[in-house]
Structure formats: C-alpha cells, structure tokens
Amino acid sequence: MARLVVLGGGVAGHTAATFAAKWLGSEHEVVVVTPNAKWNWIPSNIWVGVGEMSKEDVTFDLAPVYQKAGINYKQAKAVSINPEGKEGSDKPFVTVEFTGQGKVGETEEVQYDYLINATGPKLNFAATPGLGDANGLGEFTVSVCTADHAVHANEEFQKTIEKMKKGERQKFLIGTGHGMCTCQGAAFEYIFNIEHELRKAGVRDMADLQWISNESFLGDFGVGGLHMKAMGFAVSSRIFAESLFAERNVEWTIGAHVNKVEKGKAHYELLDGSMGEHEFDFAMLIPPFAGVGIKAYDKAGEDITATVFAPNGFMKVDANYAAGAYENWKASDWPRTYQNPTYKNMFAAGIAFAPPHGISKPMSSPNGTPINPTPPRTGMPSGIIGKAVAHSVCDLMTKGESAHLHEASMAEMGAACVASAGKGIFTGTAAAMTIYPVVPDFEKYPGTGRDTDYTFGEIGLAGHWIKHILHHLFIYKAKLNPGWTLIPE
Ligand SMILES: Cc1cc2nc3c(=O)[nH]c(=O)nc-3n(C[C@H](O)[C@H](O)[C@H](O)COP(=O)(O)OP(=O)(O)OC[C@H]3O[C@@H](n4cnc5c(N)ncnc54)[C@H](O)[C@@H]3O)c2cc1C
C-alpha cells in the first residue's frame, strides 16, 4: 500500500484527493492535510459580502465527506517538507501542525510516497502597510477572500446603507490593494454587486463608486485582456469593461500600486510615476498572493526551500523559469505535468504552482515600482490541473514509475468564467466569458493569441442564472453526491 498526501482542501486539492480516492480504491491511502474544517465555494463569497448569501450557503463540513470517500483527513497545516526523509530513514515526510480535531498546536510527521501541494495562496495583506499585518487583514478595509471575511464585509456594507438612508453620502473604493495583485475578477464582481445592491436599497444616488486596479487597461483581468466574439464582432475586453463602468457610473483608476492604507484613505502610485490618494468610507482591496510559506529540508536537515519553491513561495514545477523578458515569453513556458523537477514524487496544483512568468505585459513606473497583474489560476484551471495531477499520481502508484504523466497546460486549456454583476432571479446580471487558451499562444493564433471562435463574452440575466446554477452544481459535486464525477471541473 502506498500513500498519497494532498496538502490543501480547496478547489485543486479537494478535486485531486476525491478523484484519487475514487481511482485508487482501498488498495492505497489518500491523506488530506488542510487547516480548514469547512470547504468553501470561494466564488460565491461575493454574494456573502453583500448579504445575498450566508456563510452556511457557501461552506460545508469536510469531515463527513472525507469519511464517505475513505480519505484520511487531518485538520492541520503543512509546515515543512522533507522530500529525502531524515537521518535513519529515506522515507519522505511532511511536518504538519494541527488546527483542529482536538489536537490544536500538536505536530506530526506524515510520511508519503507521493505528494500533491495544493495549498493555494497566502493572502499577503501585510505587503501593503495598513492593508494588513502579519496576522492578516487590517482594520481599515474589508475582504471577500474567505467566507468569514465576506460576512464581516457585509456587516460593514449594511452600515453604509443605513448611513445613506439617513442622508450621509458614502464613498466606496474597490479593487486591488497592491501593484502585484491577481484576482481582479473577484474585485470586479464585488464592485458591481455593491452597485446592484445600492440600487435595490434605493440609495445609489448617495454613493460614489471608485475602482482602483493594477491593470494597465480596464478589462486586462490578469490575462492581458481578451478579444471576445460578441454580436459577430471581435470586441476587446477593454471596450466591454469601459462601457460597463460608464453605464453603471463607476469611476476608475488603473495602473495603480496601492502603497499605503490609512483610516479612510488609500495612497497609490501610478504607472506614470505620479502619486495620488482616494478617500473612502468603505474599501475592499484584494491583497497580493504569495505561497503559504512551507519550508523544505534535505536529509541532513539543511534548508532547501529555494530548491523546491520559487522566491514567491509557490512550488517549482515543469515550467520554463528562465524565459526572461516579455519578448521571449512563449506558450510552451507553461507547465504541463506540474511535477517538481527535483523530487519527482512531488506535484503542485492550482494556485500553489509557480507560474513561469505573468500573462499580462510586465510594467513598472519611472520610479521602478512594478505595477502589473500577476497571472490568475482561476477555479476551472485549478480543478482541471488538480484532476490531471491526481491522474498522474494514481498511474504512478498503480502502474509504476514509468507511467505516462497526464498534461494540463494553461496554454492549451480553455476556461469559462462567469463574473456576477448583481444577484437577482429577474434583475441579476453576469458577464459570461470563455477564453481559449487561458495563456495566449501568439505562434498558433497570431494577433490576439487566442482562438476567437472559442473566446466570447456576453452580459445579461442568463449569465446570472448560469452563475447561480454553477454555485449549486459545484457544491453538489464537492460533497460527492451521486453522479459527482459527471460534473466537469
Ligand atoms: C472572492 C473570490 C472570488 C472568486 N471568484 C472566482 C470565480 O468566479 N471563478 C473562478 O474561476 N475563480 C474565482 N476565484 C478564484 C478561485 O477561488 C481560485 O482559483 C481557487 O480557489 C484556487 O484553488 P486552489 O485549490 O489553488 O486554492 P484554494 O481554493 O484557496 O485552496 C487552498 C487550500 O489550501 C489550504 N491551505 C493553506 N495553507 C495550507 C498549509 N500550510 N497546509 C495545508 N493546506 C493549506 C487552504 O486552507 C485551502 O483549503 C475567486 C477567488 C476569490 C478570492
């Protein structure tokens, strides 16, 4: 019997672990190490953050699901990896620290034959003074990155509505909280859901909505923008986004690195080197992401973190990390198997893998401050990669070390993204977009880098219904209800 240890029970890790448990059966063991007691469908946190859903609507307990799947669940966080074992034993292991199951603070060495690192992002609020500190989110802004954050965001949001009802004008600042953020899509959804709720509450005329983002143009979304087929034309996402912002009366500041947040004020530097500030009564600024800070040690106990992880803390995989300048970037730089190049029994999936470089063009201000989106690894690619990696590991475990590895390059993968712009059965809207491939391939698709036949977008009520149905489908699937394997990632 061999053991697969999956670190992280989020989109990528949960997908990998549940498929591996199904494919391996009882002949091998699957262990999930994750600090959270509940699974969270993160995309719906947007709706929690405006009071349209509760925390219970977007989360469920992991323990019964893992029990049903025959997965050994450790509610703990991985602290370090010893891929060569330690003195006296060649067996690789992970050191974990419990966060639940009555063992909070206790540590354990969990041995593995294969390891999948799917630990997602560290929400690095501390990168921007005032946005947060070492403990996480600061006191001046809110976040929708976790279900608890979103509950708090809604409490603060409701207070602003009360103030507006009493005649007090309110300023909203929403976007990215640093020059090197990803996840612009989440902030985009949040600002338009806020706008929608303000209209519903009858206080839209009392609110000033301000977008701030590190994108060099509206609609970049961290993928360098896209050209979408709409009404027979290939329309740039920039035109699409600018029209939406204008239509809903949302001001925008782009190419911005938020460098300091104070009570009611955010300071920023722009791509042209100028400095500015926005005042706010309510601010939701996405933090930059980093790896979760797992250390690695060799057999002698020497620190080999820099061998296993990139400087940003994400795990090195089979990517070309030496691509250099933007002009040299190629679709083939992107990883295919997500296998660690040094330790072949380790893989990374979802946000936890180190991308070779950005997708959006790198930019910096004349002061040398880098200001550009970092590459997103959204839900669909994270799930697809998690499943492909699980497939590879299962084959290695059952067929031997020469088994063929499964591939899931983001430069050959499409993704569908449905960005909510307001919730409501009859009044809701969402921008439904498909993009192929996620990472543009300018050799294969000269001009836009993407296949415009498969890259399209549409905003409307139907998009909202799709988003709502997906919410239920993905939670149904994650709970391993009957037929769960038939629902795509
Ligand atoms: C507000 C918001 C809205 C979004 N909306 C969309 C959307 O509409 N569509 C879309 O496609 N994507 C969306 N995304 C992105 C999507 O949530 C991510 O792509 C996806 O969650 C990434 O999956 P992951 O498994 O890599 O990371 P996660 O889902 O974050 O999972 C990581 C897991 O690892 C665990 N972990 C952390 N540290 C450790 C450790 N040391 N040891 C073990 N486990 C650890 C975490 O607790 C977590 O369970 C959104 C993101 C946000 C923040």
Short mmCIF file of N, CA and C in Angstrom, two decimals, residues 1-7 16-17 20-21 24-33 70-74 89 91-96 98 108-117 344-347 390 392-394 396-398:
data_model
loop_
_atom_site.label_atom_id
_atom_site.label_comp_id
_atom_site.label_asym_id
_atom_site.label_seq_id
_atom_site.Cartn_x
_atom_site.Cartn_y
_atom_site.Cartn_z
N MET A 1 0.83 -1.20 0.00
CA MET A 1 0.00 0.00 0.00
C MET A 1 0.87 1.25 0.00
N ALA A 2 0.57 2.15 -0.94
CA ALA A 2 1.32 3.42 -0.99
C ALA A 2 0.41 4.55 -0.49
N ARG A 3 1.06 5.65 -0.12
CA ARG A 3 0.27 6.76 0.44
C ARG A 3 0.47 8.05 -0.37
N LEU A 4 -0.66 8.63 -0.75
CA LEU A 4 -0.66 9.96 -1.38
C LEU A 4 -1.10 10.97 -0.32
N VAL A 5 -0.28 12.01 -0.14
CA VAL A 5 -0.68 13.08 0.77
C VAL A 5 -0.98 14.32 -0.07
N VAL A 6 -2.17 14.86 0.13
CA VAL A 6 -2.58 16.08 -0.57
C VAL A 6 -2.59 17.21 0.46
N LEU A 7 -1.84 18.27 0.16
CA LEU A 7 -1.82 19.43 1.05
C LEU A 7 -2.81 20.46 0.51
N ALA A 16 -8.30 16.86 -6.52
CA ALA A 16 -7.25 15.83 -6.64
C ALA A 16 -7.51 14.67 -5.67
N ALA A 17 -7.80 15.02 -4.42
CA ALA A 17 -7.93 13.98 -3.39
C ALA A 17 -9.15 13.10 -3.64
N ALA A 20 -8.54 10.88 -6.67
CA ALA A 20 -7.52 9.87 -6.35
C ALA A 20 -8.13 8.77 -5.48
N ALA A 21 -8.93 9.19 -4.49
CA ALA A 21 -9.54 8.18 -3.60
C ALA A 21 -10.46 7.26 -4.39
N LEU A 24 -8.12 5.04 -6.73
CA LEU A 24 -7.20 4.11 -6.05
C LEU A 24 -7.95 3.07 -5.23
N GLY A 25 -9.17 3.37 -4.83
CA GLY A 25 -9.92 2.43 -4.00
C GLY A 25 -9.21 2.20 -2.68
N SER A 26 -9.42 1.02 -2.09
CA SER A 26 -8.86 0.79 -0.75
C SER A 26 -7.44 0.20 -0.80
N GLU A 27 -6.92 0.05 -2.03
CA GLU A 27 -5.57 -0.54 -2.12
C GLU A 27 -4.48 0.43 -1.69
N HIS A 28 -4.77 1.72 -1.82
CA HIS A 28 -3.79 2.73 -1.42
C HIS A 28 -4.48 3.76 -0.53
N GLU A 29 -3.65 4.56 0.15
CA GLU A 29 -4.22 5.52 1.10
C GLU A 29 -4.11 6.96 0.56
N VAL A 30 -5.18 7.72 0.74
CA VAL A 30 -5.15 9.15 0.41
C VAL A 30 -5.34 9.94 1.72
N VAL A 31 -4.40 10.84 1.97
CA VAL A 31 -4.47 11.69 3.17
C VAL A 31 -4.63 13.13 2.71
N VAL A 32 -5.56 13.86 3.30
CA VAL A 32 -5.66 15.30 3.03
C VAL A 32 -5.26 16.05 4.30
N VAL A 33 -4.32 16.97 4.14
CA VAL A 33 -3.92 17.85 5.24
C VAL A 33 -4.41 19.24 4.88
N GLY A 70 -13.44 7.73 2.12
CA GLY A 70 -12.35 6.89 2.61
C GLY A 70 -11.02 7.63 2.64
N ILE A 71 -11.10 8.95 2.78
CA ILE A 71 -9.88 9.77 2.83
C ILE A 71 -9.52 10.04 4.28
N ASN A 72 -8.23 9.88 4.59
CA ASN A 72 -7.73 10.17 5.93
C ASN A 72 -7.52 11.69 6.04
N TYR A 73 -8.36 12.33 6.82
CA TYR A 73 -8.39 13.81 6.88
C TYR A 73 -7.68 14.31 8.13
N LYS A 74 -6.69 15.15 7.91
CA LYS A 74 -6.00 15.76 9.05
C LYS A 74 -6.24 17.26 9.00
N SER A 89 16.23 7.31 7.93
CA SER A 89 15.07 6.90 7.11
C SER A 89 15.03 7.68 5.80
N LYS A 91 12.41 7.75 3.97
CA LYS A 91 11.00 7.98 3.68
C LYS A 91 10.67 9.48 3.75
N PRO A 92 10.21 10.08 2.63
CA PRO A 92 9.86 11.49 2.69
C PRO A 92 8.67 11.74 3.62
N PHE A 93 8.64 12.93 4.19
CA PHE A 93 7.51 13.24 5.08
C PHE A 93 7.23 14.74 5.10
N VAL A 94 6.03 15.04 5.54
CA VAL A 94 5.61 16.44 5.74
C VAL A 94 5.39 16.64 7.23
N THR A 95 5.85 17.73 7.75
CA THR A 95 5.53 18.04 9.15
C THR A 95 4.30 18.93 9.17
N VAL A 96 3.29 18.48 9.90
CA VAL A 96 2.04 19.24 9.93
C VAL A 96 1.75 19.69 11.36
N PHE A 98 -1.48 20.67 13.77
CA PHE A 98 -2.95 20.57 13.80
C PHE A 98 -3.61 21.91 14.13
N GLU A 108 2.94 16.59 13.76
CA GLU A 108 3.06 15.18 13.38
C GLU A 108 3.86 15.10 12.09
N GLU A 109 4.65 14.06 11.95
CA GLU A 109 5.36 13.83 10.68
C GLU A 109 4.52 12.83 9.87
N VAL A 110 4.03 13.28 8.73
CA VAL A 110 3.17 12.43 7.90
C VAL A 110 3.99 11.95 6.70
N GLN A 111 4.31 10.67 6.68
CA GLN A 111 5.12 10.14 5.59
C GLN A 111 4.29 10.03 4.31
N TYR A 112 4.98 10.12 3.18
CA TYR A 112 4.25 9.99 1.91
C TYR A 112 5.09 9.25 0.87
N ASP A 113 4.39 8.66 -0.09
CA ASP A 113 5.06 8.15 -1.29
C ASP A 113 4.94 9.18 -2.40
N TYR A 114 3.77 9.82 -2.45
CA TYR A 114 3.53 10.90 -3.42
C TYR A 114 2.89 12.07 -2.69
N LEU A 115 3.23 13.28 -3.16
CA LEU A 115 2.73 14.48 -2.50
C LEU A 115 2.16 15.43 -3.55
N ILE A 116 0.95 15.92 -3.29
CA ILE A 116 0.39 16.99 -4.14
C ILE A 116 0.25 18.23 -3.26
N ASN A 117 0.93 19.30 -3.66
CA ASN A 117 0.83 20.55 -2.93
C ASN A 117 -0.24 21.41 -3.59
N LYS A 344 10.64 13.95 -8.01
CA LYS A 344 9.64 13.54 -9.00
C LYS A 344 8.35 13.01 -8.38
N ASN A 345 8.36 12.75 -7.08
CA ASN A 345 7.12 12.29 -6.44
C ASN A 345 6.33 13.45 -5.83
N MET A 346 6.73 14.69 -6.18
CA MET A 346 6.00 15.87 -5.68
C MET A 346 5.41 16.63 -6.86
N PHE A 347 4.17 17.05 -6.69
CA PHE A 347 3.47 17.82 -7.71
C PHE A 347 2.83 19.03 -7.04
N ALA A 390 -3.81 14.32 -10.13
CA ALA A 390 -4.28 13.11 -9.43
C ALA A 390 -4.18 11.90 -10.36
N SER A 392 -2.10 11.46 -12.85
CA SER A 392 -0.69 11.07 -12.98
C SER A 392 -0.23 10.28 -11.77
N VAL A 393 -0.55 10.81 -10.59
CA VAL A 393 -0.07 10.16 -9.36
C VAL A 393 -0.69 8.76 -9.23
N CYS A 394 -1.97 8.65 -9.55
CA CYS A 394 -2.62 7.33 -9.45
C CYS A 394 -1.95 6.35 -10.41
N LEU A 396 1.15 6.49 -11.48
CA LEU A 396 2.48 6.17 -10.93
C LEU A 396 2.35 5.13 -9.82
N MET A 397 1.30 5.27 -9.02
CA MET A 397 1.13 4.34 -7.88
C MET A 397 0.70 2.95 -8.35
N THR A 398 -0.11 2.91 -9.40
CA THR A 398 -0.65 1.60 -9.80
C THR A 398 0.12 0.95 -10.94
#
